[in-house]
PDB file of C-alpha atoms in Angstrom:
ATOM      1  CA  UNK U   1      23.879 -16.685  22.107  1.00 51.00           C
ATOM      2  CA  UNK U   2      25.095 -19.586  23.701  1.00 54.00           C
ATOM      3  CA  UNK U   3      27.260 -22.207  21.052  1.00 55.00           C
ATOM      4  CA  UNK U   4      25.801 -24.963  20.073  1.00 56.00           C
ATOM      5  CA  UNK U   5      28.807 -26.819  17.688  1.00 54.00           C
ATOM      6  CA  UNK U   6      32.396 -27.964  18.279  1.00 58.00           C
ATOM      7  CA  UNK U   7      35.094 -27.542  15.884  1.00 56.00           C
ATOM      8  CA  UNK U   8      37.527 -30.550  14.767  1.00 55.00           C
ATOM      9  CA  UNK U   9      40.445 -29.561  12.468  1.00 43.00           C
ATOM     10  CA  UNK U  10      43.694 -31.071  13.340  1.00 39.00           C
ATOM     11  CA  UNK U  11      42.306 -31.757  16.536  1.00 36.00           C
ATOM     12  CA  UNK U  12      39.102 -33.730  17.834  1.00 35.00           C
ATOM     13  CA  UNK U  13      35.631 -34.420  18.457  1.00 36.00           C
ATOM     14  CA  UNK U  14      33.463 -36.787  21.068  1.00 33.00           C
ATOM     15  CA  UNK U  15      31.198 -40.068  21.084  1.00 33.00           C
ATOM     16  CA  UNK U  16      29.855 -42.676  23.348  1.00 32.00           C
ATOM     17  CA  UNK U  17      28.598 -45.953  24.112  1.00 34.00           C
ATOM     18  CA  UNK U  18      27.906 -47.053  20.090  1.00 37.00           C
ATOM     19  CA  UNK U  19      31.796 -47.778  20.547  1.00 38.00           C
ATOM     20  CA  UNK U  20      33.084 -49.293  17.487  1.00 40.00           C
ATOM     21  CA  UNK U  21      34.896 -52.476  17.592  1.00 43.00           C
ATOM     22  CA  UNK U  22      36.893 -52.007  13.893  1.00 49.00           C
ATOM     23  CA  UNK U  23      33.699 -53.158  12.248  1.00 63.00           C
ATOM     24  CA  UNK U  24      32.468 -49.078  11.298  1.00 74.00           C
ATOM     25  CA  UNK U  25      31.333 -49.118   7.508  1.00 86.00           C
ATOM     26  CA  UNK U  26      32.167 -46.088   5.270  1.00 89.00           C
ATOM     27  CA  UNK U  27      29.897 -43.610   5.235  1.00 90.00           C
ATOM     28  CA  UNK U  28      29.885 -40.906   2.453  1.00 94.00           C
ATOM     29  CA  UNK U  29      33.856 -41.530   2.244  1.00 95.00           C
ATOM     30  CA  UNK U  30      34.698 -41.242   5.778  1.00 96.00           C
ATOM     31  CA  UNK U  31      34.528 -44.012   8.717  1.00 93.00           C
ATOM     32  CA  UNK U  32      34.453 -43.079  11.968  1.00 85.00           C
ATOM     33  CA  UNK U  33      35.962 -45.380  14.673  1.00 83.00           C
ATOM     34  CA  UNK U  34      35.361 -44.121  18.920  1.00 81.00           C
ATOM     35  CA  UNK U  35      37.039 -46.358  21.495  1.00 82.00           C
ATOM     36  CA  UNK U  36      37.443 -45.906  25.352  1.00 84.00           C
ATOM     37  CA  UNK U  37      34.736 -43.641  25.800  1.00 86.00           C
ATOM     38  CA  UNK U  38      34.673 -42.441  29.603  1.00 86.00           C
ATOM     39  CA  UNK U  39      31.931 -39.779  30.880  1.00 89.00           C
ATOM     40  CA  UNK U  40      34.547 -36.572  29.947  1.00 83.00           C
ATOM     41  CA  UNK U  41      36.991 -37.954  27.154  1.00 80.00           C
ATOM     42  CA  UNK U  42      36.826 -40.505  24.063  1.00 80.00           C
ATOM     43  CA  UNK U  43      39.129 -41.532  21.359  1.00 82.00           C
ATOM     44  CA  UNK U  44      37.668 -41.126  18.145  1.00 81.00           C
ATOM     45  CA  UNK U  45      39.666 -41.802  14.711  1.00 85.00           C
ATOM     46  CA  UNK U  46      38.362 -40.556  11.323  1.00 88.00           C
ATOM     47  CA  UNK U  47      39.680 -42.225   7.983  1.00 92.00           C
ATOM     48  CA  UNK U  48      38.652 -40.794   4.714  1.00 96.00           C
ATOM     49  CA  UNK U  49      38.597 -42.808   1.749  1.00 96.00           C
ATOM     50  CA  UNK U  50      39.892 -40.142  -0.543  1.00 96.00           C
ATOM     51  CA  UNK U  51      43.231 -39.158   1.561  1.00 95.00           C
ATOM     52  CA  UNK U  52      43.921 -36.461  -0.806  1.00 95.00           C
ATOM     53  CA  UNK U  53      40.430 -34.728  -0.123  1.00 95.00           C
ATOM     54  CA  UNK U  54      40.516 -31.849   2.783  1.00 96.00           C
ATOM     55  CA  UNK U  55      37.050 -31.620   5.426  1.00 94.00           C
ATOM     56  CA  UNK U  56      35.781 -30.604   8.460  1.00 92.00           C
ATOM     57  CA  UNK U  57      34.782 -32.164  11.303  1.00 89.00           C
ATOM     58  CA  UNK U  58      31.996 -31.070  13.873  1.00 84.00           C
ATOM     59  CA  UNK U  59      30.367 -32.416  16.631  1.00 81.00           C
ATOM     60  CA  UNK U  60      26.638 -31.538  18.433  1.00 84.00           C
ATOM     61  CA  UNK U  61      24.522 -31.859  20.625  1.00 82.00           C
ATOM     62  CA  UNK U  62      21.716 -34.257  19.405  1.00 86.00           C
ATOM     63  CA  UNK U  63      18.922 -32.608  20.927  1.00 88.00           C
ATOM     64  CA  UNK U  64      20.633 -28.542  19.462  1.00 87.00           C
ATOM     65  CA  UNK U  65      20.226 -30.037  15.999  1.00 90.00           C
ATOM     66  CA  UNK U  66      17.209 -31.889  15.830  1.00 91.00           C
ATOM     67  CA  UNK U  67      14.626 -31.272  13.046  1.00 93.00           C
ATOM     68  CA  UNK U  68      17.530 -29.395  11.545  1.00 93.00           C
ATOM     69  CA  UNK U  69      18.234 -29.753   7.868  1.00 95.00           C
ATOM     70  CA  UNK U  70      21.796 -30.546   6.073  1.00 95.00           C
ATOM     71  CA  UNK U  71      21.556 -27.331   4.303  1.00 95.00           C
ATOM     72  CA  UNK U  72      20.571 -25.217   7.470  1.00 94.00           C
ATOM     73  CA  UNK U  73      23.407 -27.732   9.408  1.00 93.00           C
ATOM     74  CA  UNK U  74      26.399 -26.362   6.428  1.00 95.00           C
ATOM     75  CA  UNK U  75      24.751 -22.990   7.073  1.00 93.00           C
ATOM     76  CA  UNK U  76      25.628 -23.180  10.807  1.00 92.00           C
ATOM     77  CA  UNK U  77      29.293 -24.415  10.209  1.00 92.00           C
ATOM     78  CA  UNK U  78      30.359 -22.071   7.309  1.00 93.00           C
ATOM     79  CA  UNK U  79      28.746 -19.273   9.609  1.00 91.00           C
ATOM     80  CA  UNK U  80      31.435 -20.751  12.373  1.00 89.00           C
ATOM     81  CA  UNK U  81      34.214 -20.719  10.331  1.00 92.00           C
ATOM     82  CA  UNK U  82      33.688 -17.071   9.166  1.00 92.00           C
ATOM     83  CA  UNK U  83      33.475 -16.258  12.859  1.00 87.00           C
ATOM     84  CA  UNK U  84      36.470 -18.175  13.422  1.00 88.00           C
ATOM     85  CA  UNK U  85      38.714 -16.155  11.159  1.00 91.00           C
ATOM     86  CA  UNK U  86      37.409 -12.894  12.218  1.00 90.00           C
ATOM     87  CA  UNK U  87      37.800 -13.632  15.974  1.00 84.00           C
ATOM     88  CA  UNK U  88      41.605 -14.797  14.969  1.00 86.00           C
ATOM     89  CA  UNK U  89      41.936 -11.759  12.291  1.00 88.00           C
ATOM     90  CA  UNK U  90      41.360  -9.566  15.692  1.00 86.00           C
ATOM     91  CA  UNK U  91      44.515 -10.964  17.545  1.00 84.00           C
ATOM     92  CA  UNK U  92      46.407 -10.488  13.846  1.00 87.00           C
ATOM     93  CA  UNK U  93      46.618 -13.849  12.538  1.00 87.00           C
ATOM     94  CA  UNK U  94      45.437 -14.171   8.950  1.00 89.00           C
ATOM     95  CA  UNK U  95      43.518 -17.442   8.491  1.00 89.00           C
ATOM     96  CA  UNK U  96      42.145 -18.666   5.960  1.00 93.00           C
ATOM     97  CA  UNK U  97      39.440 -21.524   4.645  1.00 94.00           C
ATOM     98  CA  UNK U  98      42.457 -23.447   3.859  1.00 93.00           C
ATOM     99  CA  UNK U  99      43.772 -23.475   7.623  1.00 92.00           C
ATOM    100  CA  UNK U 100      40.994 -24.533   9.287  1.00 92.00           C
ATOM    101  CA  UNK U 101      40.274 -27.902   7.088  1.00 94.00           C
ATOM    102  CA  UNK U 102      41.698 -31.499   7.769  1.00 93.00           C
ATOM    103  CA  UNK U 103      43.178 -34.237   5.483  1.00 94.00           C
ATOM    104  CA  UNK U 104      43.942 -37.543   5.664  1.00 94.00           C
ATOM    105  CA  UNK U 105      43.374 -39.589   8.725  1.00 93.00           C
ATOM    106  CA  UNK U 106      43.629 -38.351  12.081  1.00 87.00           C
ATOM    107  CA  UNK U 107      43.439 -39.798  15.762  1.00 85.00           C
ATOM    108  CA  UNK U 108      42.869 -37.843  18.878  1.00 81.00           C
ATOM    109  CA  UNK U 109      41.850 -38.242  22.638  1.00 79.00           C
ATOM    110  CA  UNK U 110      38.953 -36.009  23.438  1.00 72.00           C
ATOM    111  CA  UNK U 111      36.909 -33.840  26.024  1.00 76.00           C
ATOM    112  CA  UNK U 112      32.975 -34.929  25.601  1.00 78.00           C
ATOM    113  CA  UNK U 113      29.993 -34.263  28.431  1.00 85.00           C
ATOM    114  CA  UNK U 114      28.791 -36.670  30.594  1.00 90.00           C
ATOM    115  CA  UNK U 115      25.315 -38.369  29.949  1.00 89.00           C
ATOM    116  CA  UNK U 116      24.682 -36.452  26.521  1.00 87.00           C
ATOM    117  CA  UNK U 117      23.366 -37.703  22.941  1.00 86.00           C
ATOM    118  CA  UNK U 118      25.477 -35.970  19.812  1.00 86.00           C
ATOM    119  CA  UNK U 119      26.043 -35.918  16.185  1.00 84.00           C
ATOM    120  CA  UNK U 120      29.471 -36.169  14.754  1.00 85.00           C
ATOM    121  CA  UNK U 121      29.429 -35.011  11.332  1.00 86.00           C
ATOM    122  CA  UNK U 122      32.325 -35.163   8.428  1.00 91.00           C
ATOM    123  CA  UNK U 123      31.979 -33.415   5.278  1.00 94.00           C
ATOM    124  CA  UNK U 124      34.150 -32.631   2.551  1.00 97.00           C
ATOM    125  CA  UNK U 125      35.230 -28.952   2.133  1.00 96.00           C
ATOM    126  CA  UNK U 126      37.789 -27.089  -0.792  1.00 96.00           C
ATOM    127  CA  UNK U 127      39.919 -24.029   0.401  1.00 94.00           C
ATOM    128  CA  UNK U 128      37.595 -21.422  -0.694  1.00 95.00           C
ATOM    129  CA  UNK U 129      34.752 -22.791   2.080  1.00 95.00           C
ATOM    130  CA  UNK U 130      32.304 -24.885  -0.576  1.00 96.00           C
ATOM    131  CA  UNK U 131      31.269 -28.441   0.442  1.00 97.00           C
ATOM    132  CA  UNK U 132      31.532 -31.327  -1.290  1.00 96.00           C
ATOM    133  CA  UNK U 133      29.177 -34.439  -1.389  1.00 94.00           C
ATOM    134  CA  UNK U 134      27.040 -35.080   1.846  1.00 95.00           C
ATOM    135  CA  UNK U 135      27.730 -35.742   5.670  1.00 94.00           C
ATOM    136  CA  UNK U 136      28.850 -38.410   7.356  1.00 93.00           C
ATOM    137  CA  UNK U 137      27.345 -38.772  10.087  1.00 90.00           C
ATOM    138  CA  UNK U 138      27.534 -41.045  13.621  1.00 86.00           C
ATOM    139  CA  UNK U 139      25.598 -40.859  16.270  1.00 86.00           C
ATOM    140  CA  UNK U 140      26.767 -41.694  20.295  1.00 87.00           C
ATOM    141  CA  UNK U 141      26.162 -41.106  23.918  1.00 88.00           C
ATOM    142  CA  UNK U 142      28.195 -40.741  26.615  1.00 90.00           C
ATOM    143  CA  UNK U 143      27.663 -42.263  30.196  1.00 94.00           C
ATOM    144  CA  UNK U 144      27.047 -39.918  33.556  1.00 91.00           C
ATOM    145  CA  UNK U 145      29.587 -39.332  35.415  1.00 91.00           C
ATOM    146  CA  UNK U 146      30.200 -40.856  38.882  1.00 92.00           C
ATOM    147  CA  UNK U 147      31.632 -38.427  41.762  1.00 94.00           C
ATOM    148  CA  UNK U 148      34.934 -39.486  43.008  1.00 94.00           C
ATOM    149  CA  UNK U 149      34.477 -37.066  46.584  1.00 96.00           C
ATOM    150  CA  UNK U 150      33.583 -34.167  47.179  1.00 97.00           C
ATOM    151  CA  UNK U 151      35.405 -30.923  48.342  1.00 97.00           C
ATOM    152  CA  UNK U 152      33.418 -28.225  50.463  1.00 97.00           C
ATOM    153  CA  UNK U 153      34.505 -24.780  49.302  1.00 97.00           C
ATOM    154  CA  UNK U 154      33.112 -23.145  51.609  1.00 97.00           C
ATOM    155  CA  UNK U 155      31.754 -19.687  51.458  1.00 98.00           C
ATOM    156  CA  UNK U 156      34.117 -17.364  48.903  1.00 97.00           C
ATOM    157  CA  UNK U 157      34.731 -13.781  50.520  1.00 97.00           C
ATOM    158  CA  UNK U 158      35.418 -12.049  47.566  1.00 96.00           C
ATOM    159  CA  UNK U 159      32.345 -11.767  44.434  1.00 96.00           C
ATOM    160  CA  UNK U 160      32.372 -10.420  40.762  1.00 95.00           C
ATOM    161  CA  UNK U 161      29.210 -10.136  38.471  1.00 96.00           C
ATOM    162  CA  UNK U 162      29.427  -8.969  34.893  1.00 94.00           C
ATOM    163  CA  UNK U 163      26.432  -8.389  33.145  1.00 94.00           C
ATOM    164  CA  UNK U 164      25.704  -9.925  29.084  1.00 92.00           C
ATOM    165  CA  UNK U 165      22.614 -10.134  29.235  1.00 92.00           C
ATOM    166  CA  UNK U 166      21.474  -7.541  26.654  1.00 90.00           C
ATOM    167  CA  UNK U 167      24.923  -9.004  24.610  1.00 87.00           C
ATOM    168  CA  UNK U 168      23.778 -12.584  24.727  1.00 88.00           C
ATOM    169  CA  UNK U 169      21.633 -13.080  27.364  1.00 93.00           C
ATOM    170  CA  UNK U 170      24.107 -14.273  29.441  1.00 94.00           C
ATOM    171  CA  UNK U 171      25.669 -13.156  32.980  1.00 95.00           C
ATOM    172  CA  UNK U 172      29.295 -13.969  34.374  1.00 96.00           C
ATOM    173  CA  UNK U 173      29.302 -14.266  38.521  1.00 97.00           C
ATOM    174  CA  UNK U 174      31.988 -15.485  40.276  1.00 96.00           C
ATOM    175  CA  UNK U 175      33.092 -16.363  43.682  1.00 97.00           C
ATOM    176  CA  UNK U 176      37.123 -16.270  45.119  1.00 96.00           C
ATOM    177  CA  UNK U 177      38.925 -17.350  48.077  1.00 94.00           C
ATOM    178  CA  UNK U 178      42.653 -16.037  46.771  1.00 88.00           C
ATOM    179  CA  UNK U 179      44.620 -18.467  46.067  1.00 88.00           C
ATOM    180  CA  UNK U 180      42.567 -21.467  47.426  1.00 93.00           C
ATOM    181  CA  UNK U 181      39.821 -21.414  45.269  1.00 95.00           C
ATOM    182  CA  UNK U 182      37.405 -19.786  42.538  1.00 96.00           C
ATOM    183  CA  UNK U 183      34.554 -20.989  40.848  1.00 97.00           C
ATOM    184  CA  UNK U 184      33.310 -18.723  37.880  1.00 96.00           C
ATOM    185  CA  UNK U 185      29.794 -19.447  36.222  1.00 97.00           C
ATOM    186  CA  UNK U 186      28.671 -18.021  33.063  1.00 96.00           C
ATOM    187  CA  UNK U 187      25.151 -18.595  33.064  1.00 97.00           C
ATOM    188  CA  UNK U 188      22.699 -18.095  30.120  1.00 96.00           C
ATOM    189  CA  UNK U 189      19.639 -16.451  31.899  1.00 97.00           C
ATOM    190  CA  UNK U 190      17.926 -12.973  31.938  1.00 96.00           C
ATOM    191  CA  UNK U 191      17.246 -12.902  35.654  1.00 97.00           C
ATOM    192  CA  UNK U 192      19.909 -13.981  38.331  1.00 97.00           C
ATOM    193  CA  UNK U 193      17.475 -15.450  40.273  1.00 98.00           C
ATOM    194  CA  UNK U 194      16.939 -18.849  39.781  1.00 98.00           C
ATOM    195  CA  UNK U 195      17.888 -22.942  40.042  1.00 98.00           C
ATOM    196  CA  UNK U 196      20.526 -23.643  36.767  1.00 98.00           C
ATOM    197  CA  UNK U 197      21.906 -26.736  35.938  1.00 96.00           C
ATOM    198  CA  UNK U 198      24.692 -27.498  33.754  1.00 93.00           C
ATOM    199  CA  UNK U 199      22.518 -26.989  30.918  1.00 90.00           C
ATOM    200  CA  UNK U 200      22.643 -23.134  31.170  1.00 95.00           C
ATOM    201  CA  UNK U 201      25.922 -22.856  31.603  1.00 94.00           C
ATOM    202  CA  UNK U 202      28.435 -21.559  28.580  1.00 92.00           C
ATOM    203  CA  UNK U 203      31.215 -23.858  29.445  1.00 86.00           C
ATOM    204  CA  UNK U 204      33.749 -22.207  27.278  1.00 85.00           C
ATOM    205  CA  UNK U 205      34.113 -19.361  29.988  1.00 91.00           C
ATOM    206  CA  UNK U 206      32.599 -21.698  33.514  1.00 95.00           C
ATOM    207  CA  UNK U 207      35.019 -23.509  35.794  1.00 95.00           C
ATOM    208  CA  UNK U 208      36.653 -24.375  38.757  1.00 96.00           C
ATOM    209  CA  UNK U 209      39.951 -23.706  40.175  1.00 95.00           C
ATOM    210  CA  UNK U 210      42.034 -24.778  43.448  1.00 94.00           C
ATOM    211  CA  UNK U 211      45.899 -25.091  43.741  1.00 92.00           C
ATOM    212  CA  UNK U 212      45.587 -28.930  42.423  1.00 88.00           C
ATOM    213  CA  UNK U 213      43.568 -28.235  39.532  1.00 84.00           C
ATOM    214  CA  UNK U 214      46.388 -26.362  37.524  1.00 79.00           C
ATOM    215  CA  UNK U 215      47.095 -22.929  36.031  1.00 77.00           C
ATOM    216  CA  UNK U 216      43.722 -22.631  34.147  1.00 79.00           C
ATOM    217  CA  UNK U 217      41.092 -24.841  36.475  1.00 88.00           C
ATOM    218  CA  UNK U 218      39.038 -27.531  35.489  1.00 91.00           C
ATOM    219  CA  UNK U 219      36.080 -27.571  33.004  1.00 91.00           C
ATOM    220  CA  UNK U 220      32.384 -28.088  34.692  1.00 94.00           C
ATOM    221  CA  UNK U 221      30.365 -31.302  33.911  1.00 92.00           C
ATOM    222  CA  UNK U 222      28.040 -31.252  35.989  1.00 93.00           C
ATOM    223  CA  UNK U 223      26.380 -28.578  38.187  1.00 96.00           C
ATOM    224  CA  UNK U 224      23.347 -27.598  40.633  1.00 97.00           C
ATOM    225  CA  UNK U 225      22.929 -24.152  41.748  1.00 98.00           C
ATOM    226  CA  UNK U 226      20.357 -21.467  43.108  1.00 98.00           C
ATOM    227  CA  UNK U 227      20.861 -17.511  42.649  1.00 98.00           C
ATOM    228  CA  UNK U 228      18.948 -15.205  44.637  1.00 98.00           C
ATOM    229  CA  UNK U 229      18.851 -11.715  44.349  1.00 97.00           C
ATOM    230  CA  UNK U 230      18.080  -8.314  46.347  1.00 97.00           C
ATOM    231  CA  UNK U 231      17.616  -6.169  43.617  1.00 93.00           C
ATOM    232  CA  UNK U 232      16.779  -3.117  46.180  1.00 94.00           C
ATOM    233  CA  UNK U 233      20.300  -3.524  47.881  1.00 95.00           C
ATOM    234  CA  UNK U 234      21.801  -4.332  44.545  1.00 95.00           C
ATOM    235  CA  UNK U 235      23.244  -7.716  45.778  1.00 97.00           C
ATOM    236  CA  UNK U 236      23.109 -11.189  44.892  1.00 98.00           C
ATOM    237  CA  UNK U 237      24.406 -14.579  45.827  1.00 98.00           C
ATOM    238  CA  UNK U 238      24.827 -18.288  44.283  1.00 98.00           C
ATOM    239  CA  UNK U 239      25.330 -21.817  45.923  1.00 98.00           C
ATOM    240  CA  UNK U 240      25.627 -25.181  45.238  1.00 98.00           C
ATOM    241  CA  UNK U 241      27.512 -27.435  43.717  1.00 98.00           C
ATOM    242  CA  UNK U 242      29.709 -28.117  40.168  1.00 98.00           C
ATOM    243  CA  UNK U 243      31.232 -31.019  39.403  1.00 96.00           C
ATOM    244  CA  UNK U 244      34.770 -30.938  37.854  1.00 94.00           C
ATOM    245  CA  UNK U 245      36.361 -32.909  35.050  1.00 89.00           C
ATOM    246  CA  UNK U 246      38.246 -34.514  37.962  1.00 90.00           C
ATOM    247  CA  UNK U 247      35.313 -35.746  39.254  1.00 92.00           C
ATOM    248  CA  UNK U 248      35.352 -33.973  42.083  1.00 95.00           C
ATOM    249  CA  UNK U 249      31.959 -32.492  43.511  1.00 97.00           C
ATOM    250  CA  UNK U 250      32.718 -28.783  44.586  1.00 98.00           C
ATOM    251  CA  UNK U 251      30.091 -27.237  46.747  1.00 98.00           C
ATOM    252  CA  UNK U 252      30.371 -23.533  47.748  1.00 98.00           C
ATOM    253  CA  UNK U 253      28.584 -20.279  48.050  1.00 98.00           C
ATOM    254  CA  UNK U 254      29.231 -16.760  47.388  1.00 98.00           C
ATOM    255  CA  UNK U 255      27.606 -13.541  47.190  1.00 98.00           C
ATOM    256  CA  UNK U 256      28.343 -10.248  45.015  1.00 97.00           C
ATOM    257  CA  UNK U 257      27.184  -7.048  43.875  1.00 96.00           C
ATOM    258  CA  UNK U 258      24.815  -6.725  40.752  1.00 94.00           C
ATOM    259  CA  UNK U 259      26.550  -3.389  39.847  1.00 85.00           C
ATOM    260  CA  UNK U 260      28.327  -4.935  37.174  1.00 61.00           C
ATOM    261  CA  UNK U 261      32.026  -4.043  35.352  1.00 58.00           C
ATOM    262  CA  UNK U 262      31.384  -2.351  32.359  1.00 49.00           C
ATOM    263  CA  UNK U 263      32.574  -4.080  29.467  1.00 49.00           C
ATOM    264  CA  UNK U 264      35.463  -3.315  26.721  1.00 46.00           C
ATOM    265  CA  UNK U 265      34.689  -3.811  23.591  1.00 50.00           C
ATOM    266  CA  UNK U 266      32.239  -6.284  24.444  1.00 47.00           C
ATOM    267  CA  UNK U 267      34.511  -8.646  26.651  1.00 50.00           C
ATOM    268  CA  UNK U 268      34.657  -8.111  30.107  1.00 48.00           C
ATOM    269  CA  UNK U 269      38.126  -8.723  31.804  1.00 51.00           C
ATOM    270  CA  UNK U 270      37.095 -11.964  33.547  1.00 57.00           C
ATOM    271  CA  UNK U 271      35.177 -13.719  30.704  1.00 56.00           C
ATOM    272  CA  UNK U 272      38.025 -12.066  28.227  1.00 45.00           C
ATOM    273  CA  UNK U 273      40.740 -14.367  30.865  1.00 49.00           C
ATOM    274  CA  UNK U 274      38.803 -17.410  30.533  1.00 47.00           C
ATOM    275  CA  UNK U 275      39.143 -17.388  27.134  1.00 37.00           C
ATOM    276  CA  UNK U 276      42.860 -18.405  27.356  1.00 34.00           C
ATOM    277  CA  UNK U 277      42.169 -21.473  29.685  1.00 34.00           C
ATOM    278  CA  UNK U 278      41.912 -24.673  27.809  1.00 29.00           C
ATOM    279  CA  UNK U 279      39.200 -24.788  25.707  1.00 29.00           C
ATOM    280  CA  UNK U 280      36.372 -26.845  27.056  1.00 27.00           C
ATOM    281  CA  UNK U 281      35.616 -28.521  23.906  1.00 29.00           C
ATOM    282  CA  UNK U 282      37.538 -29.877  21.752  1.00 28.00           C
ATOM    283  CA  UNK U 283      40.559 -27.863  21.080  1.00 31.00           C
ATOM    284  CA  UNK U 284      40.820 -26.598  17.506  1.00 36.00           C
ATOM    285  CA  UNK U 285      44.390 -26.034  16.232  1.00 32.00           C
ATOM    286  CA  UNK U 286      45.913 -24.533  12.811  1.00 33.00           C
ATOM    287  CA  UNK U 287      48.993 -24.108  11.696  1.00 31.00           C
ATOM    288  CA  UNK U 288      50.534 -24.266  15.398  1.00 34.00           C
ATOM    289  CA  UNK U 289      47.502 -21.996  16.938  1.00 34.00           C
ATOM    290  CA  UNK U 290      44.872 -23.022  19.791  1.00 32.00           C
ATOM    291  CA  UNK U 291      41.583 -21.820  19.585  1.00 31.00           C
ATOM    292  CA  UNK U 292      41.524 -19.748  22.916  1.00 27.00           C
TER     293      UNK U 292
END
């Protein structure tokens, strides 16, 4: 199931043009500042009135929440937070409720994606996980993004496919040229064929790598690409574009087998490695540990 929150707790969440100008009232004890917004990264600053109080602090998409209630919204981030510790409780830290809230005020740049509507929320939480009092909530868009160049891949000799889609509905295919390049997709759709957008994309584990993007590769913004598939020859392909937080415009294509790695424990090596690039939302941090 593809995510459809971001996590803020000692580290931050993302607006847009409704920039505030020091002017933000105080809403349900918090108030909310966001300056320099760009298409990928904002500054936000949250102040709550009570600096004693501990919260949390989540961001979504406007149109992932709409019609959705505050009780069902508190449902959705307490269910987040219980994932959180599991996931964590796997790789042997112990976390609690307690080390995933905030307190007092706190002031971050952060990653946001271009030409979206969200909902940044703030709520009040104690250290055994119940809220307190209602939302705060503010509301922002961020501009598109405009393409710097763009940088023709090429065709990628060597493919990879790994198959989630009776997991959660998802599919990982990825193209590699060595050490030059390698653009991984994880794309949320149950048939390979087909024209996907950024929109279908789990970003968490898509991206784009050459030699000047860094150890981990760049986080996708943008993207246009068709799969086809020969499902008699067991073979597919993908092409396109994506459009890097460097706002670069990558075009490539690449083809692979649909005979897919079998998964461990249900990771798959390539999509379990992604997981320890930067995160591509806003990095969540407790006690000295990045969400991976």
């Amino acid at each position: 199931m593809k995510k459809f929150f971001a996590f803020v707790a000692v580290a931050l969440v993302a607006f847009g043009f409704a920039s505030c100008n020091g002017n933000d009232p105080v809403v349900n004890g918090f108030k909310i500042t966001v300056s320099d917004i760009q298409a990928t990264s904002a500054i936000v600053k949250v102040e709550p009135v009570d600096t004693a109080a501990t919260y949390v602090a989540y961001y979504f998409a406007a149109a992932d929440i709409k019609g959705m209630s505050d009780d069902s919204l508190k449902l959705s981030i307490k269910a987040n937070m219980d994932y959180m510790i599991e996931m964590y409780g796997m790789y042997g830290y112990d976390l609690t409720y307690a080390d995933l809230l905030m307190k007092g005020a706190f002031s971050d740049t952060i990653a946001v994606t271009p030409k979206t509507d969200y909902v940044f929320t703030a709520i009040k939480m104690d250290d055994k996980g119940e809220f307190i009092g209602d939302f705060a909530k503010k509301n922002f868009s961020t501009p598109d993004i405009t393409i710097a160049k763009t940088v023709d891949l090429g065709v990628l000799p060597e493919g990879g496919f790994e198959d989630y889609r009776d997991y959660d509905g998802s599919f990982l295919a990825y193209g590699t040229n060595g050490k030059l390049a390698d653009v991984t997709l994880n794309i949320y759709s149950e048939t390979i064929a087909g024209k996907f957008t950024e929109a279908d994309l789990e970003l968490e584990y898509s991206y784009v790598w050459t030699p000047e993007a860094g150890q981990y590769g760049l986080p996708i913004v943008k993207a246009e690409i068709e799969g086809k598939e020969n499902a008699a020859a067991k073979t597919a392909s993908m092409a396109g574009y994506v459009v890097g937080s460097d706002q670069v415009k990558y075009t490539f294509s690449f083809e692979f087998s649909t005979a897919a790695e079998e998964m461990q424990e249900g990771v798959a090596p390539k999509k379990a490695a992604a997981k320890k690039a930067p995160a591509r939302k806003p990095a969540f941090v407790a006690k000295g540990l990045k969400k991976f």
